[in-house]
Amino acid sequence: MAGKHIGVLTGGGDVPGLNAAIKSVYSTARDRGWMRGGSSNANVTGILRGWKGALQMARDQTGAWTDVVPLDDARVRTVDRYGGTFLHTSRTRPDRMRRAELPARLQNRSAELPRAGEDLLDATDVVIENLTELGIDCLIAIGGDDTLGYAHTLSARGFPVVGIPKTMDNDVNGTEYSLGFATAIIRAVEFINRQRTHLGSHEVVGVFRIFGRDSGFTALGTGMAISDLRCVIPEHAFDLAALCETVARDHAGSPGHYAMVLCSEGAIWKGGKLVEVGPPDAFGHRHKQNVGEALADAITHTTGLPTRAQDLAYDLRSGDPEPFDKIIANTFGTLAVELAAQGKTGRMVCIEKGVYADTELPDPSRAPRTVDVASDYDAARFRPRFTSRFGRTIFL
């Protein structure tokens, strides 16, 4: 079999484990003998800043490509030890671009691009032209629903793509696990448990906000590990009065006179509303008002107890990956190259029924994966539901 030239990029939010996945892609290509001509390095090219780089990449005046980096043994040797992504990332969506967002060299070609709605252009053909001219045989895209949703679009247009799911929210359709989830849970548990001494010293209610715009997996997973933590999730509009009564009871019953609530960023009580603030990103998402602060105020107003709102969000996606995420990253990277070798593109590596598998890239028209409230959430206790888990995966 002739060696393949693999491209790899990361898109969306960063999580620990991305660098390990990139290194695994490189190492597996190298083990297969897919070498860059005239060198002892694997023929793998990193595309910088996700889909933004795939759109912007071009030859400069010397003929060298911009916005890409040929990977080599020295460059990837230690990257798996660290978090973040050394290829950098963005939230660019090439099939829905405003003219002003196009690279300068494409401004004059904007009239040639198909329209994708009012004031929006579809530059997917440019991405395909770039990848084809660079000589990429298969692109491995690492990201969440948004990044992989565009990978689905690119695949549907005929370019070979394989996906690797990542997101601390664990809400990518088609997989029970995404890179970054375990590390986020571990970090959340450590952070919240450290706060016990502080909360008890001041006899306050700790209200913690965690990522999870539409899905409550991260909040629920943290609650599974901390038995006295109440949690509220986006999938269920909760009863504020009942939560306040529960929190007051927890506070009174605790020897340290404190209580703790964890809320997903998209959680809200019945009749409540969180306004969205700031401009939308390329995928139409805007920041939501901080529900942690709003909930803390509501608890104090209802119970008279002092509260303290704290935000866990970005801390959980920072730093080095925990071992479990490194194991999954190393395996996902290897399996992605195996799919490319077999010509099975338009696919995503995944975990299904607790085992490694592959499935279709997530359709961008579908909403993110969400918690099954009836089976996994005890709305009356504001806790995860542990019953009836025989035959269920260990992942949420």
Short mmCIF file of C-alpha atoms in Angstrom, two decimals:
data_model
loop_
_atom_site.label_atom_id
_atom_site.label_comp_id
_atom_site.label_asym_id
_atom_site.label_seq_id
_atom_site.Cartn_x
_atom_site.Cartn_y
_atom_site.Cartn_z
CA MET A 1 0.00 0.00 0.00
CA ALA A 2 1.29 3.43 -0.88
CA GLY A 3 1.88 5.63 2.12
CA LYS A 4 -0.71 8.25 2.92
CA HIS A 5 -0.22 11.92 3.72
CA ILE A 6 -2.28 12.62 6.84
CA GLY A 7 -3.47 16.04 7.96
CA VAL A 8 -4.53 16.66 11.55
CA LEU A 9 -6.23 19.62 13.24
CA THR A 10 -7.94 20.54 16.50
CA GLY A 11 -10.99 22.78 16.73
CA GLY A 12 -13.26 24.34 19.34
CA GLY A 13 -12.39 24.48 23.04
CA ASP A 14 -9.16 22.92 24.26
CA VAL A 15 -9.12 19.93 26.62
CA PRO A 16 -6.30 17.88 28.12
CA GLY A 17 -5.46 14.93 25.87
CA LEU A 18 -5.40 16.67 22.49
CA ASN A 19 -1.61 16.61 22.21
CA ALA A 20 -1.56 12.92 23.10
CA ALA A 21 -4.06 12.20 20.32
CA ILE A 22 -1.99 14.19 17.80
CA LYS A 23 1.18 12.33 18.79
CA SER A 24 -0.64 9.01 18.51
CA VAL A 25 -1.78 9.87 14.97
CA TYR A 26 1.82 10.72 14.06
CA SER A 27 3.35 7.64 15.70
CA THR A 28 0.84 5.27 14.12
CA ALA A 29 1.45 6.73 10.66
CA ARG A 30 5.18 6.32 11.27
CA ASP A 31 4.74 2.70 12.38
CA ARG A 32 2.90 2.04 9.12
CA GLY A 33 5.82 3.39 7.12
CA TRP A 34 3.97 6.45 5.84
CA MET A 35 7.08 8.59 5.63
CA ARG A 36 7.70 12.06 4.23
CA GLY A 37 9.85 11.81 1.13
CA GLY A 38 13.56 12.21 1.77
CA SER A 39 13.21 12.12 5.56
CA SER A 40 12.90 9.74 8.49
CA ASN A 41 9.71 11.43 9.72
CA ALA A 42 6.09 10.40 9.25
CA ASN A 43 4.17 12.14 6.49
CA VAL A 44 1.79 13.99 8.84
CA THR A 45 1.03 17.70 8.59
CA GLY A 46 -0.52 19.69 11.42
CA ILE A 47 -2.97 22.39 10.37
CA LEU A 48 -2.84 25.37 12.70
CA ARG A 49 -5.92 26.90 14.36
CA GLY A 50 -8.43 24.28 13.24
CA TRP A 51 -10.78 25.09 10.38
CA LYS A 52 -9.46 28.65 10.34
CA GLY A 53 -6.07 27.35 9.24
CA ALA A 54 -7.64 24.98 6.70
CA LEU A 55 -9.29 28.00 5.11
CA GLN A 56 -6.36 30.44 5.39
CA MET A 57 -3.53 28.14 4.36
CA ALA A 58 -1.76 29.20 1.18
CA ARG A 59 1.67 29.30 -0.44
CA ASP A 60 3.75 32.35 0.40
CA GLN A 61 6.15 34.13 -1.98
CA THR A 62 8.78 31.44 -1.42
CA GLY A 63 6.35 28.63 -2.19
CA ALA A 64 6.15 27.47 1.43
CA TRP A 65 2.76 26.83 3.00
CA THR A 66 1.42 29.11 5.72
CA ASP A 67 -0.80 27.97 8.62
CA VAL A 68 0.57 24.43 8.58
CA VAL A 69 3.47 22.66 10.29
CA PRO A 70 5.03 19.40 9.03
CA LEU A 71 5.24 17.19 12.11
CA ASP A 72 8.43 15.33 12.93
CA ASP A 73 9.86 13.11 15.65
CA ALA A 74 11.44 15.98 17.56
CA ARG A 75 8.33 18.15 17.50
CA VAL A 76 5.98 15.51 18.93
CA ARG A 77 8.43 13.78 21.29
CA THR A 78 7.12 15.24 24.56
CA VAL A 79 3.84 16.95 23.59
CA ASP A 80 1.68 14.20 25.07
CA ARG A 81 2.85 15.14 28.55
CA TYR A 82 1.02 18.45 28.44
CA GLY A 83 -2.50 19.82 28.05
CA GLY A 84 -3.84 22.25 25.48
CA THR A 85 -3.10 21.83 21.79
CA PHE A 86 0.23 22.82 20.28
CA LEU A 87 -1.58 23.13 16.94
CA HIS A 88 -3.82 25.82 18.49
CA THR A 89 -7.53 26.07 17.84
CA SER A 90 -10.39 28.29 16.69
CA ARG A 91 -14.16 28.29 16.35
CA THR A 92 -14.22 29.01 12.62
CA ARG A 93 -16.96 27.48 10.46
CA PRO A 94 -15.97 27.70 6.79
CA ASP A 95 -19.44 27.00 5.41
CA ARG A 96 -20.90 30.06 7.18
CA MET A 97 -18.42 32.92 6.82
CA ARG A 98 -19.02 36.65 6.76
CA ARG A 99 -17.12 38.38 3.99
CA ALA A 100 -15.05 40.35 6.52
CA GLU A 101 -13.93 37.09 8.14
CA LEU A 102 -12.48 35.69 4.92
CA PRO A 103 -8.68 35.72 4.46
CA ALA A 104 -7.48 38.80 2.60
CA ARG A 105 -6.63 36.77 -0.51
CA LEU A 106 -10.25 35.58 -0.72
CA GLN A 107 -11.91 38.95 -0.31
CA ASN A 108 -11.88 39.54 -4.07
CA ARG A 109 -13.25 36.03 -4.70
CA SER A 110 -16.19 36.41 -2.35
CA ALA A 111 -18.63 36.86 -5.24
CA GLU A 112 -17.67 33.38 -6.48
CA LEU A 113 -18.57 31.70 -3.19
CA PRO A 114 -22.03 30.18 -2.66
CA ARG A 115 -24.30 32.00 -0.26
CA ALA A 116 -25.17 30.22 3.01
CA GLY A 117 -27.76 32.70 4.25
CA GLU A 118 -28.02 36.42 4.69
CA ASP A 119 -24.51 37.93 4.69
CA LEU A 120 -22.95 34.44 4.96
CA LEU A 121 -20.76 32.62 2.45
CA ASP A 122 -19.79 28.97 2.05
CA ALA A 123 -16.01 28.61 1.61
CA THR A 124 -15.91 24.80 1.78
CA ASP A 125 -14.68 24.52 -1.81
CA VAL A 126 -11.67 26.66 -0.83
CA VAL A 127 -10.89 24.32 2.08
CA ILE A 128 -11.01 21.34 -0.26
CA GLU A 129 -8.79 23.14 -2.80
CA ASN A 130 -6.25 23.89 -0.07
CA LEU A 131 -6.14 20.36 1.35
CA THR A 132 -5.96 18.84 -2.12
CA GLU A 133 -3.13 21.13 -3.24
CA LEU A 134 -1.24 20.38 -0.03
CA GLY A 135 -1.53 16.70 -0.96
CA ILE A 136 -3.52 15.55 2.08
CA ASP A 137 -4.97 12.07 1.49
CA CYS A 138 -7.04 12.02 4.67
CA LEU A 139 -7.74 14.67 7.30
CA ILE A 140 -8.12 13.69 10.96
CA ALA A 141 -10.25 16.28 12.78
CA ILE A 142 -10.26 16.34 16.57
CA GLY A 143 -13.12 18.26 18.14
CA GLY A 144 -16.62 18.41 19.55
CA ASP A 145 -19.98 18.48 17.82
CA ASP A 146 -19.26 21.77 16.05
CA THR A 147 -15.83 20.79 14.72
CA LEU A 148 -16.97 17.30 13.77
CA GLY A 149 -20.21 18.67 12.35
CA TYR A 150 -18.18 20.63 9.82
CA ALA A 151 -16.05 17.52 9.24
CA HIS A 152 -19.33 15.81 8.31
CA THR A 153 -20.03 18.63 5.84
CA LEU A 154 -16.53 18.34 4.35
CA SER A 155 -16.90 14.57 4.03
CA ALA A 156 -20.28 14.96 2.34
CA ARG A 157 -18.56 17.20 -0.24
CA GLY A 158 -16.19 14.35 -1.04
CA PHE A 159 -13.05 14.99 1.02
CA PRO A 160 -11.82 12.07 3.16
CA VAL A 161 -12.14 12.86 6.88
CA VAL A 162 -11.91 10.81 10.08
CA GLY A 163 -13.04 12.29 13.40
CA ILE A 164 -11.85 12.00 17.00
CA PRO A 165 -14.38 13.24 19.60
CA LYS A 166 -13.29 15.61 22.37
CA THR A 167 -15.17 17.78 24.82
CA MET A 168 -15.27 18.03 28.59
CA ASP A 169 -19.10 18.18 28.24
CA ASN A 170 -19.10 14.59 26.87
CA ASP A 171 -22.02 15.52 24.59
CA VAL A 172 -20.79 14.42 21.13
CA ASN A 173 -23.43 12.34 19.36
CA GLY A 174 -22.42 8.77 18.58
CA THR A 175 -19.97 8.16 21.41
CA GLU A 176 -20.28 7.44 25.13
CA TYR A 177 -16.93 9.11 25.82
CA SER A 178 -15.08 12.16 24.51
CA LEU A 179 -11.54 13.25 25.31
CA GLY A 180 -11.32 15.60 28.28
CA PHE A 181 -14.30 14.30 30.24
CA ALA A 182 -12.39 12.27 32.85
CA THR A 183 -9.87 15.02 33.49
CA ALA A 184 -12.69 17.56 33.92
CA ILE A 185 -14.45 15.33 36.46
CA ILE A 186 -11.26 14.75 38.43
CA ARG A 187 -10.45 18.47 38.48
CA ALA A 188 -14.00 19.36 39.55
CA VAL A 189 -13.96 16.84 42.40
CA GLU A 190 -10.58 18.10 43.63
CA PHE A 191 -11.65 21.75 43.44
CA ILE A 192 -14.97 21.25 45.24
CA ASN A 193 -13.51 19.05 47.96
CA ARG A 194 -10.82 21.65 48.64
CA GLN A 195 -13.56 24.22 49.20
CA ARG A 196 -15.03 22.34 52.17
CA THR A 197 -12.62 23.95 54.66
CA HIS A 198 -13.34 27.41 53.28
CA LEU A 199 -17.12 26.98 53.18
CA GLY A 200 -17.23 25.44 56.64
CA SER A 201 -15.06 28.18 58.13
CA HIS A 202 -17.55 30.82 56.98
CA GLU A 203 -20.72 28.65 57.24
CA VAL A 204 -21.82 29.46 53.70
CA VAL A 205 -23.46 27.69 50.79
CA GLY A 206 -21.05 27.07 47.91
CA VAL A 207 -22.60 27.42 44.46
CA PHE A 208 -20.32 26.16 41.71
CA ARG A 209 -20.82 26.74 37.98
CA ILE A 210 -19.45 24.24 35.47
CA PHE A 211 -19.54 24.03 31.68
CA GLY A 212 -22.54 22.34 30.04
CA ARG A 213 -24.64 24.60 27.81
CA ASP A 214 -27.13 21.95 26.73
CA SER A 215 -25.92 18.79 28.48
CA GLY A 216 -25.35 18.03 32.16
CA PHE A 217 -22.93 15.11 31.93
CA THR A 218 -20.03 16.92 33.63
CA ALA A 219 -22.16 18.14 36.53
CA LEU A 220 -23.78 14.73 36.91
CA GLY A 221 -20.45 12.89 36.76
CA THR A 222 -19.04 15.14 39.47
CA GLY A 223 -22.12 14.50 41.57
CA MET A 224 -21.60 10.76 41.22
CA ALA A 225 -18.23 11.18 42.94
CA ILE A 226 -19.32 13.57 45.74
CA SER A 227 -22.19 12.18 47.79
CA ASP A 228 -23.28 15.42 49.50
CA LEU A 229 -23.20 17.60 46.37
CA ARG A 230 -26.50 18.69 44.85
CA CYS A 231 -26.49 19.29 41.10
CA VAL A 232 -28.81 20.88 38.56
CA ILE A 233 -28.58 20.27 34.83
CA PRO A 234 -29.89 21.85 31.58
CA GLU A 235 -32.10 18.89 30.70
CA HIS A 236 -34.43 19.48 33.66
CA ALA A 237 -35.90 22.83 34.75
CA PHE A 238 -35.74 22.46 38.51
CA ASP A 239 -38.00 23.56 41.36
CA LEU A 240 -36.18 26.49 42.99
CA ALA A 241 -38.17 26.32 46.23
CA ALA A 242 -37.46 22.61 46.58
CA LEU A 243 -33.73 23.13 45.93
CA CYS A 244 -33.59 25.94 48.51
CA GLU A 245 -35.33 23.72 51.08
CA THR A 246 -32.87 20.90 50.36
CA VAL A 247 -29.86 23.22 50.62
CA ALA A 248 -31.11 24.66 53.91
CA ARG A 249 -31.54 21.14 55.28
CA ASP A 250 -28.02 20.19 54.14
CA HIS A 251 -26.61 23.33 55.77
CA ALA A 252 -28.37 22.68 59.07
CA GLY A 253 -27.38 19.01 59.13
CA SER A 254 -23.71 19.55 58.34
CA PRO A 255 -21.36 19.73 61.35
CA GLY A 256 -19.48 22.44 59.45
CA HIS A 257 -22.72 24.29 58.60
CA TYR A 258 -22.17 24.46 54.88
CA ALA A 259 -23.82 23.04 51.76
CA MET A 260 -22.82 22.71 48.11
CA VAL A 261 -24.62 22.99 44.77
CA LEU A 262 -23.13 22.41 41.31
CA CYS A 263 -24.95 23.88 38.30
CA SER A 264 -24.33 23.37 34.62
CA GLU A 265 -24.03 26.66 32.75
CA GLY A 266 -27.30 25.94 30.93
CA ALA A 267 -29.33 24.89 33.99
CA ILE A 268 -32.28 27.05 35.06
CA TRP A 269 -35.22 26.81 37.44
CA LYS A 270 -38.87 26.64 36.40
CA GLY A 271 -40.04 30.06 35.32
CA GLY A 272 -36.49 31.40 35.27
CA LYS A 273 -34.59 32.61 32.26
CA LEU A 274 -30.93 33.13 31.51
CA VAL A 275 -30.27 35.80 28.94
CA GLU A 276 -27.54 35.27 26.36
CA VAL A 277 -24.87 37.93 26.19
CA GLY A 278 -22.14 38.93 23.73
CA PRO A 279 -21.87 38.24 20.01
CA PRO A 280 -22.45 34.69 18.68
CA ASP A 281 -19.48 32.58 17.63
CA ALA A 282 -19.21 30.96 14.19
CA PHE A 283 -21.55 28.17 15.26
CA GLY A 284 -24.21 30.54 16.61
CA HIS A 285 -23.43 30.07 20.32
CA ARG A 286 -23.53 33.05 22.69
CA HIS A 287 -22.43 33.13 26.31
CA LYS A 288 -25.20 32.65 28.82
CA GLN A 289 -25.66 34.80 31.89
CA ASN A 290 -23.79 33.25 34.84
CA VAL A 291 -26.35 30.92 36.40
CA GLY A 292 -24.09 30.34 39.41
CA GLU A 293 -24.32 33.97 40.47
CA ALA A 294 -28.07 34.11 39.77
CA LEU A 295 -28.70 30.91 41.73
CA ALA A 296 -26.56 32.05 44.66
CA ASP A 297 -28.61 35.26 44.89
CA ALA A 298 -31.86 33.28 44.72
CA ILE A 299 -30.78 30.89 47.51
CA THR A 300 -29.81 33.76 49.79
CA HIS A 301 -33.07 35.58 49.05
CA THR A 302 -35.16 32.47 49.80
CA THR A 303 -33.29 30.96 52.74
CA GLY A 304 -31.41 33.86 54.26
CA LEU A 305 -28.21 31.77 54.12
CA PRO A 306 -24.99 33.36 52.93
CA THR A 307 -23.80 32.00 49.57
CA ARG A 308 -20.64 32.18 47.54
CA ALA A 309 -20.65 31.63 43.77
CA GLN A 310 -17.51 30.23 42.17
CA ASP A 311 -16.75 29.36 38.56
CA LEU A 312 -14.95 26.11 37.72
CA ALA A 313 -15.27 26.36 33.95
CA TYR A 314 -11.90 27.07 32.32
CA ASP A 315 -9.82 25.57 35.11
CA LEU A 316 -11.20 22.13 34.26
CA ARG A 317 -9.90 22.23 30.67
CA SER A 318 -6.44 23.50 31.63
CA GLY A 319 -3.27 21.68 32.63
CA ASP A 320 -2.00 18.19 31.88
CA PRO A 321 -4.30 15.24 31.05
CA GLU A 322 -5.09 12.61 33.64
CA PRO A 323 -3.98 9.04 32.77
CA PHE A 324 -7.43 7.88 31.64
CA ASP A 325 -7.68 10.64 29.04
CA LYS A 326 -4.15 9.84 27.83
CA ILE A 327 -5.11 6.19 27.40
CA ILE A 328 -8.22 7.10 25.41
CA ALA A 329 -6.32 9.72 23.37
CA ASN A 330 -3.56 7.27 22.47
CA THR A 331 -6.12 4.67 21.42
CA PHE A 332 -8.38 7.06 19.50
CA GLY A 333 -5.39 8.44 17.56
CA THR A 334 -4.25 4.95 16.61
CA LEU A 335 -7.74 3.82 15.56
CA ALA A 336 -8.27 6.98 13.48
CA VAL A 337 -5.20 6.13 11.39
CA GLU A 338 -6.44 2.53 11.08
CA LEU A 339 -9.71 3.84 9.65
CA ALA A 340 -7.78 6.01 7.19
CA ALA A 341 -5.69 3.00 6.16
CA GLN A 342 -8.84 0.99 5.51
CA GLY A 343 -10.37 3.82 3.49
CA LYS A 344 -13.21 4.09 6.02
CA THR A 345 -13.62 7.86 5.94
CA GLY A 346 -16.63 9.91 6.92
CA ARG A 347 -16.32 8.04 10.23
CA MET A 348 -15.53 8.91 13.82
CA VAL A 349 -13.78 6.70 16.36
CA CYS A 350 -15.98 6.23 19.40
CA ILE A 351 -16.86 4.18 22.44
CA GLU A 352 -20.12 2.30 22.06
CA LYS A 353 -21.52 -0.03 24.74
CA GLY A 354 -18.23 0.34 26.58
CA VAL A 355 -15.97 -0.80 23.72
CA TYR A 356 -13.99 0.97 21.00
CA ALA A 357 -15.85 1.26 17.71
CA ASP A 358 -16.45 3.65 14.83
CA THR A 359 -19.57 5.45 13.70
CA GLU A 360 -20.67 8.15 11.27
CA LEU A 361 -19.41 11.67 11.80
CA PRO A 362 -22.06 13.59 13.77
CA ASP A 363 -24.64 15.32 11.61
CA PRO A 364 -24.46 19.09 12.29
CA SER A 365 -28.25 19.33 12.11
CA ARG A 366 -28.64 17.23 15.26
CA ALA A 367 -28.65 18.69 18.77
CA PRO A 368 -25.89 17.58 21.19
CA ARG A 369 -26.22 14.35 23.17
CA THR A 370 -28.08 14.93 26.43
CA VAL A 371 -28.67 13.24 29.79
CA ASP A 372 -31.61 10.82 30.00
CA VAL A 373 -33.30 12.44 33.00
CA ALA A 374 -35.69 9.54 33.65
CA SER A 375 -32.90 6.98 34.02
CA ASP A 376 -29.89 9.01 35.19
CA TYR A 377 -31.11 11.96 37.28
CA ASP A 378 -33.07 12.00 40.54
CA ALA A 379 -34.87 15.32 40.19
CA ALA A 380 -36.38 15.16 43.68
CA ARG A 381 -32.97 14.79 45.38
CA PHE A 382 -30.95 16.85 42.88
CA ARG A 383 -28.58 13.90 42.61
CA PRO A 384 -27.47 11.32 40.03
CA ARG A 385 -29.53 8.15 39.92
CA PHE A 386 -27.49 5.00 40.60
CA THR A 387 -30.28 2.42 40.44
CA SER A 388 -30.97 0.21 37.43
CA ARG A 389 -27.43 0.43 36.07
CA PHE A 390 -26.93 -3.29 35.49
CA GLY A 391 -26.04 -3.73 31.84
CA ARG A 392 -25.25 -0.03 31.45
CA THR A 393 -21.92 1.46 30.41
CA ILE A 394 -19.67 2.92 33.12
CA PHE A 395 -19.79 6.18 31.19
CA LEU A 396 -22.77 8.48 31.45
#
